[in-house]
Amino acid sequence: MRPGIAIPPDVEYILNRIAGAGFEAFVVGGCVRDSLMGQSPSDWDIATNAKPEEIKGLFEKTVDTGIRHGTVTVLYNGKGYEITTYRVDGPYTDYRRPKEVYFSANLKEDLARRDFTVNAMAYNPSVGLVDYFDGIGDLRRRIIKAVGNPDKRFNEDALRMLRAVRFSAQLGFDLEADTLASIERNSSLIVNISMERIRDELTKTIVSKCPERFGLLQKTGLLRHVIPELSALMEDEDMSCHMLKTLTCIESDAVLRWTMLLHEIARPVEDAEGEKSRRRLQGLHADSTGTVRTILKRLKMDNRSSDNICRLIYYLGMTLDDDPRSVRKAVRKVGKELFEDLLKVLEADLLAQGSRFPGKGPENGNDGIEKLNRIREIYNDIIATGQCTSLKELAVNGTDLLELGISRGKETGLVLEKLLDAVLEDPELNSRDRLLELARRFAGDHCQHN
Ligand code: ATP
Ligand code: MG
């Protein structure tokens, strides 16, 4: 049976236009793989024996995306399509990228330079599926297998090892035995790859539909070279289980998943007896997010994500009670923009508890979840009734305090903080009159003390 690939009309138009000029054109790579799996591709890449200049002559609007590598983007009906001339890679010298690339007249050569068999298929409606490396068989067997000799391919470009794990997580496929063994042998080559590219692959792996396959990075030895601090923790089987499980217990969002992945590095954890203990593993201080920050900096994570991850991990260790006053105080500390994420992170950690301490009854977990649900209800109520949890939501501001003769910056700040403390205790106090009255008293106290 010929597998059905439903090519969108615009892509078909582009293929026909190139063929009409006497060249070959195929859709290739991810779009063929996804179509054969019954998923709709995010983009359609095209390979051709026409040279970039020839492609530019055939279409009205084009962009020179990577002309040196033979890629031209054709803009058609408001969308962009990457069209790349058949290529063979020149010699690889630094475990990263070929020094030069050469154009080829031959589709088979172009497919042979691609990383995995499931990514090395091409299709067009007149020829049908072109599959020299049994990609279709590996799709059926659900495996990620290097095209050609895996040792050679990973030595050419070490990033492919992380891509193998990433596709395994995205597609839910296993690594083929020789490919897996080769990654184990060559894992140390990953140090040749830039941190940005490593980080992007790690993020794609953890936001995927099978994030627990991140465990393959530990299994293959890649993680030891990429995040040694995490790798050290994951040597403990129970810990490793717990960390991978927490990834599956939270929605697919980069900040939330990174938080779960790294939370055990910084957090004071309960030991098997259920007592709070400070964990010191490999000399890491359990009660600091310093190590997490160091890791994220090394990975060149953007500042905003990095801050949010560190804050969530820090607050994960905070005691949070299920009464409105305690929740308001927590919201003040954490901020409304991050509090819902904190609840998600707490929940994921609780849901995965059982996997960290096998045999430790689920009652604990359930108690925790019920308490968390009450906290969420209280929080929703705080939002719905517009309760004040920050200085900017107070019914008075610094200018109002001027009327009372409070004008020095420092004093103004202190009085506002005290007013917020009072409002967190009793939300009813958040009216201009009552706060000015309170402020008058605070200011008096303050003057007496000075
Ligand atoms: P998606 O874009 O959905 O993540 P994809 O398969 O399109 O998946 P890309 O990274 O966009 O992945 O790469 C497009 C194609 O280019 C791949 O399918 C593969 O054939 C080839 N390719 C990409 N990177 C490499 C590499 N490092 N080595 C060999 N081939 C590669
Ligand atoms: Mg792609």
Coordinates of C-alpha atoms and ligand atoms in Angstrom, one line a residue:
M1 CA 0.0 0.0 0.0
R2 CA 1.3 3.5 -0.9
P3 CA 1.2 5.6 2.3
G4 CA -0.9 8.6 1.9
I5 CA 0.8 12.0 2.2
A6 CA -1.7 14.9 1.9
I7 CA 0.4 17.7 0.5
P8 CA -1.2 21.1 0.9
P9 CA -2.2 22.8 -2.4
D10 CA 0.4 25.6 -2.0
V11 CA 3.2 23.0 -1.5
E12 CA 1.9 21.1 -4.5
Y13 CA 2.0 24.3 -6.6
I14 CA 5.7 24.8 -5.6
L15 CA 6.6 21.2 -6.5
N16 CA 4.8 21.5 -9.8
R17 CA 6.4 24.9 -10.7
I18 CA 9.9 23.4 -10.1
A19 CA 9.1 20.2 -12.0
G20 CA 7.6 22.3 -14.9
A21 CA 11.0 23.9 -15.3
G22 CA 12.6 20.5 -15.7
F23 CA 13.9 19.9 -12.2
E24 CA 13.2 17.4 -9.5
A25 CA 11.5 18.4 -6.2
F26 CA 10.5 16.4 -3.2
V27 CA 9.1 17.2 0.3
V28 CA 11.7 15.7 2.8
G29 CA 12.5 15.1 6.4
G30 CA 10.2 15.9 9.3
C31 CA 7.1 16.6 7.1
V32 CA 7.2 13.1 5.5
R33 CA 7.8 11.4 8.8
D34 CA 5.0 13.3 10.5
S35 CA 2.5 12.7 7.6
L36 CA 3.3 9.0 7.6
M37 CA 2.6 8.9 11.4
G38 CA -0.8 10.6 10.7
Q39 CA 0.2 13.9 12.2
S40 CA 0.0 17.2 10.5
P41 CA 3.5 18.7 9.9
S42 CA 4.4 22.1 11.3
D43 CA 6.3 23.0 8.1
W44 CA 7.1 21.5 4.7
D45 CA 10.7 21.4 3.6
I46 CA 11.5 20.8 0.0
A47 CA 14.7 19.3 -1.6
T48 CA 15.6 19.8 -5.3
N49 CA 18.3 19.4 -7.8
A50 CA 17.8 23.0 -9.0
K51 CA 20.4 25.4 -7.8
P52 CA 19.4 28.3 -5.5
E53 CA 19.7 30.9 -8.3
E54 CA 17.5 28.7 -10.5
I55 CA 14.9 28.5 -7.7
K56 CA 15.0 32.3 -7.3
G57 CA 14.3 32.6 -11.0
L58 CA 11.1 30.6 -10.7
F59 CA 9.3 32.4 -7.8
E60 CA 8.4 36.0 -7.3
K61 CA 9.2 36.4 -3.6
T62 CA 12.2 34.6 -2.2
V63 CA 14.6 35.2 0.8
D64 CA 18.2 34.1 0.8
T65 CA 17.9 32.1 4.1
G66 CA 21.1 30.1 3.9
I67 CA 22.4 30.6 0.4
R68 CA 25.8 29.1 1.2
H69 CA 24.1 25.9 2.3
G70 CA 21.8 26.0 -0.7
T71 CA 18.6 27.1 1.1
V72 CA 16.2 29.7 -0.3
T73 CA 12.9 30.5 1.3
V74 CA 10.0 30.9 -1.1
L75 CA 7.2 33.1 0.2
Y76 CA 3.9 32.0 -1.2
N77 CA 0.4 33.0 0.0
G78 CA 1.8 34.5 3.2
K79 CA 3.8 31.4 4.1
G80 CA 7.5 30.5 3.8
Y81 CA 8.8 27.3 2.4
E82 CA 12.5 26.3 2.6
I83 CA 13.8 24.9 -0.6
T84 CA 17.3 23.3 -0.3
T85 CA 19.5 22.1 -3.2
Y86 CA 20.6 18.5 -2.9
R87 CA 23.7 18.5 -0.8
V88 CA 26.6 16.4 0.3
D89 CA 28.6 17.4 3.3
G90 CA 32.3 18.0 3.0
P91 CA 34.7 16.7 5.6
Y92 CA 33.8 17.3 9.2
T93 CA 36.7 18.6 11.3
D94 CA 35.3 19.7 14.7
Y95 CA 32.5 17.3 15.6
R96 CA 30.1 20.0 14.7
R97 CA 29.6 21.1 11.1
P98 CA 31.1 20.2 7.8
K99 CA 33.8 22.7 6.7
E100 CA 32.1 22.9 3.3
V101 CA 29.0 21.6 1.6
Y102 CA 28.7 20.6 -2.0
F103 CA 25.7 20.6 -4.2
S104 CA 24.7 17.2 -5.6
A105 CA 22.6 16.1 -8.5
N106 CA 21.5 13.1 -6.6
L107 CA 18.6 12.7 -4.1
K108 CA 20.1 9.6 -2.6
E109 CA 23.2 11.4 -1.5
D110 CA 21.1 14.2 0.0
L111 CA 19.1 11.7 2.0
A112 CA 22.2 9.8 3.1
R113 CA 23.6 12.9 4.9
R114 CA 20.5 13.1 7.1
D115 CA 20.6 12.0 10.7
F116 CA 18.0 9.2 11.2
T117 CA 16.2 6.8 8.9
V118 CA 12.8 8.2 9.9
N119 CA 14.0 11.7 8.9
A120 CA 15.6 10.5 5.6
M121 CA 12.5 9.9 3.4
A122 CA 11.3 12.0 0.5
Y123 CA 8.0 12.2 -1.3
N124 CA 6.4 13.7 -4.3
P125 CA 3.0 12.8 -5.9
S126 CA 4.4 11.6 -9.2
V127 CA 7.3 9.4 -7.8
G128 CA 5.7 8.5 -4.5
L129 CA 7.8 7.7 -1.4
V130 CA 11.6 7.5 -1.7
D131 CA 13.0 5.5 1.2
Y132 CA 16.5 4.2 0.7
F133 CA 17.2 3.4 4.4
D134 CA 14.0 1.7 5.4
G135 CA 12.6 4.7 7.3
I136 CA 9.1 3.3 6.9
G137 CA 10.2 0.0 8.6
D138 CA 11.7 2.0 11.5
L139 CA 8.5 4.0 11.8
R140 CA 6.6 0.8 12.2
R141 CA 9.2 -0.6 14.6
R142 CA 9.1 2.7 16.4
I143 CA 12.9 3.2 16.5
I144 CA 15.4 6.0 16.0
K145 CA 18.2 4.6 14.0
A146 CA 21.2 6.5 12.5
V147 CA 21.6 6.5 8.7
G148 CA 24.7 4.6 8.0
N149 CA 27.4 3.9 10.6
P150 CA 26.4 5.5 13.9
D151 CA 29.9 6.0 15.2
K152 CA 30.8 7.8 12.0
R153 CA 27.7 9.9 12.1
F154 CA 28.0 11.0 15.7
N155 CA 31.7 11.8 15.1
E156 CA 30.7 14.1 12.2
D157 CA 28.2 16.0 14.3
A158 CA 27.9 15.2 18.0
L159 CA 24.6 17.2 18.3
R160 CA 22.9 14.2 16.6
M161 CA 23.3 12.3 19.9
L162 CA 21.0 14.8 21.6
R163 CA 18.7 14.9 18.6
A164 CA 18.3 11.1 18.9
V165 CA 17.1 11.4 22.5
R166 CA 14.9 14.4 21.5
F167 CA 13.2 12.5 18.7
S168 CA 12.8 9.5 21.0
A169 CA 11.0 11.7 23.5
Q170 CA 8.9 13.6 20.8
L171 CA 7.8 10.4 18.9
G172 CA 7.8 8.0 21.8
F173 CA 10.3 5.7 20.0
D174 CA 13.2 3.7 21.4
L175 CA 16.8 4.1 20.3
E176 CA 17.9 1.3 18.0
A177 CA 20.4 -1.0 19.8
D178 CA 23.5 -0.1 17.7
T179 CA 22.6 3.6 17.7
L180 CA 22.2 3.5 21.5
A181 CA 25.5 1.7 22.0
S182 CA 27.2 4.2 19.8
I183 CA 25.9 7.1 21.8
E184 CA 27.2 5.4 25.0
R185 CA 30.7 5.1 23.4
N186 CA 30.7 8.6 22.0
S187 CA 28.9 10.6 24.6
S188 CA 32.0 12.7 25.6
L189 CA 32.0 14.3 22.1
I190 CA 29.0 16.4 23.2
V191 CA 31.4 18.9 24.8
N192 CA 32.2 20.2 21.3
I193 CA 28.7 21.5 20.9
S194 CA 27.7 25.0 21.9
M195 CA 25.6 25.3 25.1
E196 CA 22.8 27.1 23.2
R197 CA 22.3 24.2 20.9
I198 CA 22.5 21.7 23.7
R199 CA 20.0 23.7 25.7
D200 CA 17.5 23.9 22.8
E201 CA 17.6 20.1 22.4
L202 CA 17.2 19.6 26.2
T203 CA 14.2 21.9 26.2
K204 CA 12.6 20.2 23.2
T205 CA 13.2 16.8 25.0
I206 CA 11.5 17.9 28.3
V207 CA 8.5 19.7 26.7
S208 CA 7.8 16.6 24.5
K209 CA 5.0 14.1 25.0
C210 CA 7.4 11.6 26.6
P211 CA 9.6 13.8 28.8
E212 CA 10.6 10.8 31.0
R213 CA 12.8 9.7 28.1
F214 CA 15.1 12.4 29.4
G215 CA 16.4 9.5 31.4
L216 CA 18.1 8.3 28.2
L217 CA 20.6 11.1 28.7
Q218 CA 21.6 9.7 32.0
K219 CA 21.7 6.1 30.7
T220 CA 23.9 7.0 27.7
G221 CA 26.3 9.1 29.8
L222 CA 25.5 12.3 27.9
L223 CA 24.1 14.1 31.0
R224 CA 27.4 13.7 32.8
H225 CA 29.0 16.0 30.3
V226 CA 26.0 18.4 30.0
I227 CA 24.7 18.9 33.5
P228 CA 27.0 17.0 35.9
E229 CA 25.2 18.2 39.0
L230 CA 21.9 16.6 37.8
S231 CA 23.7 13.5 36.6
A232 CA 25.2 13.0 40.1
L233 CA 21.7 13.1 41.7
M234 CA 20.2 10.8 39.1
E235 CA 22.7 8.1 40.0
D236 CA 20.3 7.4 42.9
E237 CA 17.6 5.2 41.3
D238 CA 14.7 6.4 43.5
M239 CA 15.7 10.0 43.0
S240 CA 16.0 9.6 39.3
C241 CA 12.5 8.0 39.1
H242 CA 11.0 10.8 41.1
M243 CA 12.6 13.5 38.9
L244 CA 11.5 11.9 35.7
K245 CA 8.0 11.3 37.0
T246 CA 7.5 15.0 38.1
L247 CA 8.1 15.9 34.4
T248 CA 5.1 13.9 33.4
C249 CA 3.0 15.4 36.2
I250 CA 3.1 19.0 34.9
E251 CA 1.9 20.6 31.7
S252 CA 4.3 21.0 28.7
D253 CA 5.8 24.4 29.4
A254 CA 9.5 25.0 29.3
V255 CA 9.8 27.0 32.6
L256 CA 7.6 24.5 34.5
R257 CA 9.4 21.4 33.1
W258 CA 12.9 22.9 33.8
T259 CA 11.7 23.7 37.3
M260 CA 10.7 20.1 37.9
L261 CA 13.9 18.8 36.4
L262 CA 16.1 20.9 38.6
H263 CA 14.1 21.2 41.8
E264 CA 15.8 18.4 43.7
I265 CA 19.2 20.0 43.3
A266 CA 18.3 22.9 45.5
R267 CA 15.5 21.8 47.7
P268 CA 15.5 20.6 51.3
V269 CA 13.9 17.2 51.0
E270 CA 12.2 14.8 53.4
D271 CA 14.2 11.7 54.1
A272 CA 12.7 8.3 54.1
E273 CA 11.6 8.7 57.8
G274 CA 9.7 11.8 56.8
E275 CA 11.8 14.2 58.8
K276 CA 13.1 17.4 57.3
S277 CA 16.7 17.0 56.6
R278 CA 19.2 19.0 54.6
R279 CA 20.5 17.0 51.9
R280 CA 24.1 17.4 51.0
L281 CA 25.0 15.4 48.0
Q282 CA 28.3 15.8 46.2
G283 CA 29.0 18.8 48.4
L284 CA 25.9 20.6 47.1
H285 CA 24.1 22.7 49.7
A286 CA 20.5 21.7 49.7
D287 CA 19.0 25.0 50.8
S288 CA 20.3 27.2 48.1
T289 CA 19.3 27.8 44.5
G290 CA 22.8 28.9 43.7
T291 CA 23.7 25.6 42.0
V292 CA 20.5 25.9 39.8
R293 CA 21.4 29.4 38.8
T294 CA 24.9 28.3 37.9
I295 CA 23.5 25.5 35.7
L296 CA 21.1 27.8 34.0
K297 CA 23.8 30.4 33.4
R298 CA 26.0 27.8 31.9
L299 CA 23.2 26.8 29.6
K300 CA 22.8 30.4 28.6
M301 CA 19.1 30.3 29.6
D302 CA 17.4 33.7 29.1
N303 CA 17.2 35.8 32.3
R304 CA 13.5 35.8 32.7
S305 CA 13.1 32.0 32.5
S306 CA 16.1 31.6 34.7
D307 CA 14.6 33.9 37.4
N308 CA 11.3 32.2 37.3
I309 CA 12.8 28.7 37.5
C310 CA 14.9 29.7 40.5
R311 CA 12.1 31.5 42.2
L312 CA 9.7 28.6 41.8
I313 CA 12.3 26.2 43.1
Y314 CA 13.0 28.5 46.1
Y315 CA 9.3 28.8 47.0
L316 CA 8.8 25.1 46.6
G317 CA 10.5 24.8 50.0
M318 CA 8.3 27.4 51.6
T319 CA 5.7 26.3 54.2
L320 CA 2.2 27.1 52.9
D321 CA -0.9 26.7 55.0
D322 CA -4.5 26.4 53.8
D323 CA -5.8 29.5 55.5
P324 CA -6.6 32.7 53.8
R325 CA -4.1 34.8 55.8
S326 CA -1.2 32.4 55.0
V327 CA -2.1 32.3 51.3
R328 CA -2.3 36.1 51.1
K329 CA 1.1 36.3 52.6
A330 CA 2.5 33.7 50.2
V331 CA 1.0 35.5 47.2
R332 CA 2.6 38.7 48.4
K333 CA 6.0 37.0 48.5
V334 CA 5.7 35.0 45.3
G335 CA 3.7 37.6 43.3
K336 CA 0.4 37.0 41.4
E337 CA 2.2 36.4 38.1
L338 CA 3.9 33.3 39.5
F339 CA 1.6 32.0 42.1
E340 CA -0.5 29.7 39.9
D341 CA 2.7 28.2 38.5
L342 CA 3.9 27.6 42.0
L343 CA 0.6 25.7 42.7
K344 CA 1.2 23.6 39.6
V345 CA 4.8 22.8 40.6
L346 CA 3.7 21.9 44.2
E347 CA 1.1 19.6 42.8
A348 CA 3.5 17.8 40.3
D349 CA 5.9 17.3 43.2
L350 CA 3.2 15.8 45.4
L351 CA 1.8 13.6 42.6
A352 CA 5.3 12.2 42.0
Q353 CA 6.1 11.7 45.7
G354 CA 5.3 8.0 45.7
S355 CA 8.0 7.3 43.1
R356 CA 10.7 8.9 45.3
F357 CA 9.8 6.9 48.4
P358 CA 8.3 3.6 47.3
G359 CA 6.2 2.1 50.0
K360 CA 5.5 5.4 51.6
G361 CA 1.7 5.2 51.6
P362 CA -0.3 7.3 49.1
E363 CA -2.3 8.7 52.1
N364 CA 0.3 11.3 52.5
G365 CA 0.1 12.3 48.9
N366 CA -3.7 12.5 49.0
D367 CA -3.6 14.6 52.2
G368 CA -1.2 16.9 50.4
I369 CA -3.3 17.2 47.3
E370 CA -6.5 18.0 49.3
K371 CA -4.7 20.7 51.2
L372 CA -3.3 22.0 47.9
N373 CA -6.9 22.1 46.4
R374 CA -8.0 24.1 49.4
I375 CA -5.1 26.5 48.9
R376 CA -6.1 26.8 45.2
E377 CA -9.7 27.6 46.2
I378 CA -8.5 30.3 48.6
Y379 CA -6.3 31.7 46.0
N380 CA -9.2 31.8 43.4
D381 CA -11.3 33.6 46.0
I382 CA -8.5 36.2 46.6
I383 CA -8.4 36.9 42.8
A384 CA -12.2 36.9 42.4
T385 CA -12.8 39.3 45.3
G386 CA -9.8 41.4 44.3
Q387 CA -8.0 41.2 47.6
C388 CA -4.9 43.3 48.0
T389 CA -1.6 41.3 48.1
S390 CA 0.9 43.9 46.9
L391 CA 1.9 47.5 47.6
K392 CA 0.4 48.7 44.3
E393 CA -3.0 47.3 45.2
L394 CA -3.1 49.3 48.5
A395 CA -5.9 51.9 48.6
V396 CA -3.3 54.5 49.4
N397 CA 0.1 55.4 47.9
G398 CA 3.1 57.6 48.8
T399 CA 1.4 60.7 47.6
D400 CA -1.5 60.1 50.0
L401 CA 0.9 59.9 52.8
L402 CA 2.3 63.4 52.0
E403 CA -0.9 64.8 53.5
L404 CA 0.1 63.3 56.8
G405 CA 3.5 64.9 56.6
I406 CA 5.2 61.6 55.7
S407 CA 7.5 62.6 53.0
R408 CA 10.9 61.0 53.4
G409 CA 11.3 58.1 51.0
K410 CA 12.5 55.6 53.6
E411 CA 9.7 56.4 56.0
T412 CA 7.1 56.3 53.3
G413 CA 8.3 52.9 52.3
L414 CA 8.2 51.6 55.9
V415 CA 4.7 52.9 56.5
L416 CA 3.4 51.4 53.3
E417 CA 4.9 48.0 54.2
K418 CA 3.2 48.1 57.5
L419 CA -0.1 49.0 55.9
L420 CA 0.2 46.1 53.6
D421 CA 1.0 43.8 56.5
A422 CA -2.2 45.0 58.2
V423 CA -4.2 44.5 55.0
L424 CA -2.9 41.0 54.6
E425 CA -4.1 40.2 58.1
D426 CA -7.5 41.8 57.4
P427 CA -8.5 42.7 53.8
E428 CA -11.4 44.9 55.1
L429 CA -8.8 47.5 56.1
N430 CA -8.0 48.3 52.4
S431 CA -10.0 51.5 52.2
R432 CA -8.4 55.0 51.9
D433 CA -9.9 56.3 55.1
R434 CA -9.0 53.4 57.3
L435 CA -5.5 53.1 55.9
L436 CA -4.9 56.9 56.4
E437 CA -6.0 56.5 60.0
L438 CA -3.7 53.6 60.5
A439 CA -0.9 55.4 58.8
R440 CA -1.2 58.3 61.1
R441 CA -0.7 55.9 64.0
F442 CA 2.2 54.2 62.4
A443 CA 3.9 57.5 61.6
G444 CA 3.4 58.6 65.3
D445 CA 5.0 55.4 66.5
H446 CA 7.8 55.9 64.1
C447 CA 8.5 59.4 65.3
Q448 CA 8.5 58.4 68.9
H449 CA 11.0 55.6 68.2
N450 CA 13.4 58.1 66.5
Ligands
ATP1 P1 11.0 19.3 13.7 O1 11.3 20.5 12.9 O2 9.5 18.8 13.7 O3 11.6 19.3 15.0 P2 12.6 17.9 11.7 O4 12.8 16.5 11.4 O5 12.0 18.8 10.7 O6 11.7 18.0 13.0 P3 14.8 19.7 11.8 O7 15.8 20.0 12.9 O8 13.9 20.8 11.4 O9 13.9 18.4 12.2 O10 15.6 19.2 10.5 C1 15.0 19.0 9.3 C2 15.7 17.8 8.6 O11 17.1 18.0 8.3 C3 15.7 16.5 9.5 O12 14.5 15.8 9.3 C4 16.9 15.8 9.0 O13 16.6 15.1 7.9 C5 17.9 16.9 8.7 N1 18.8 17.3 9.8 C6 18.6 18.3 10.6 N2 19.7 18.4 11.5 C7 20.5 17.5 11.1 C8 21.8 17.0 11.6 N3 22.4 17.6 12.7 N4 22.4 16.0 11.0 C9 21.9 15.4 9.9 N5 20.7 15.7 9.4 C10 20.0 16.7 10.0
MG2 MG 11.8 21.1 10.8

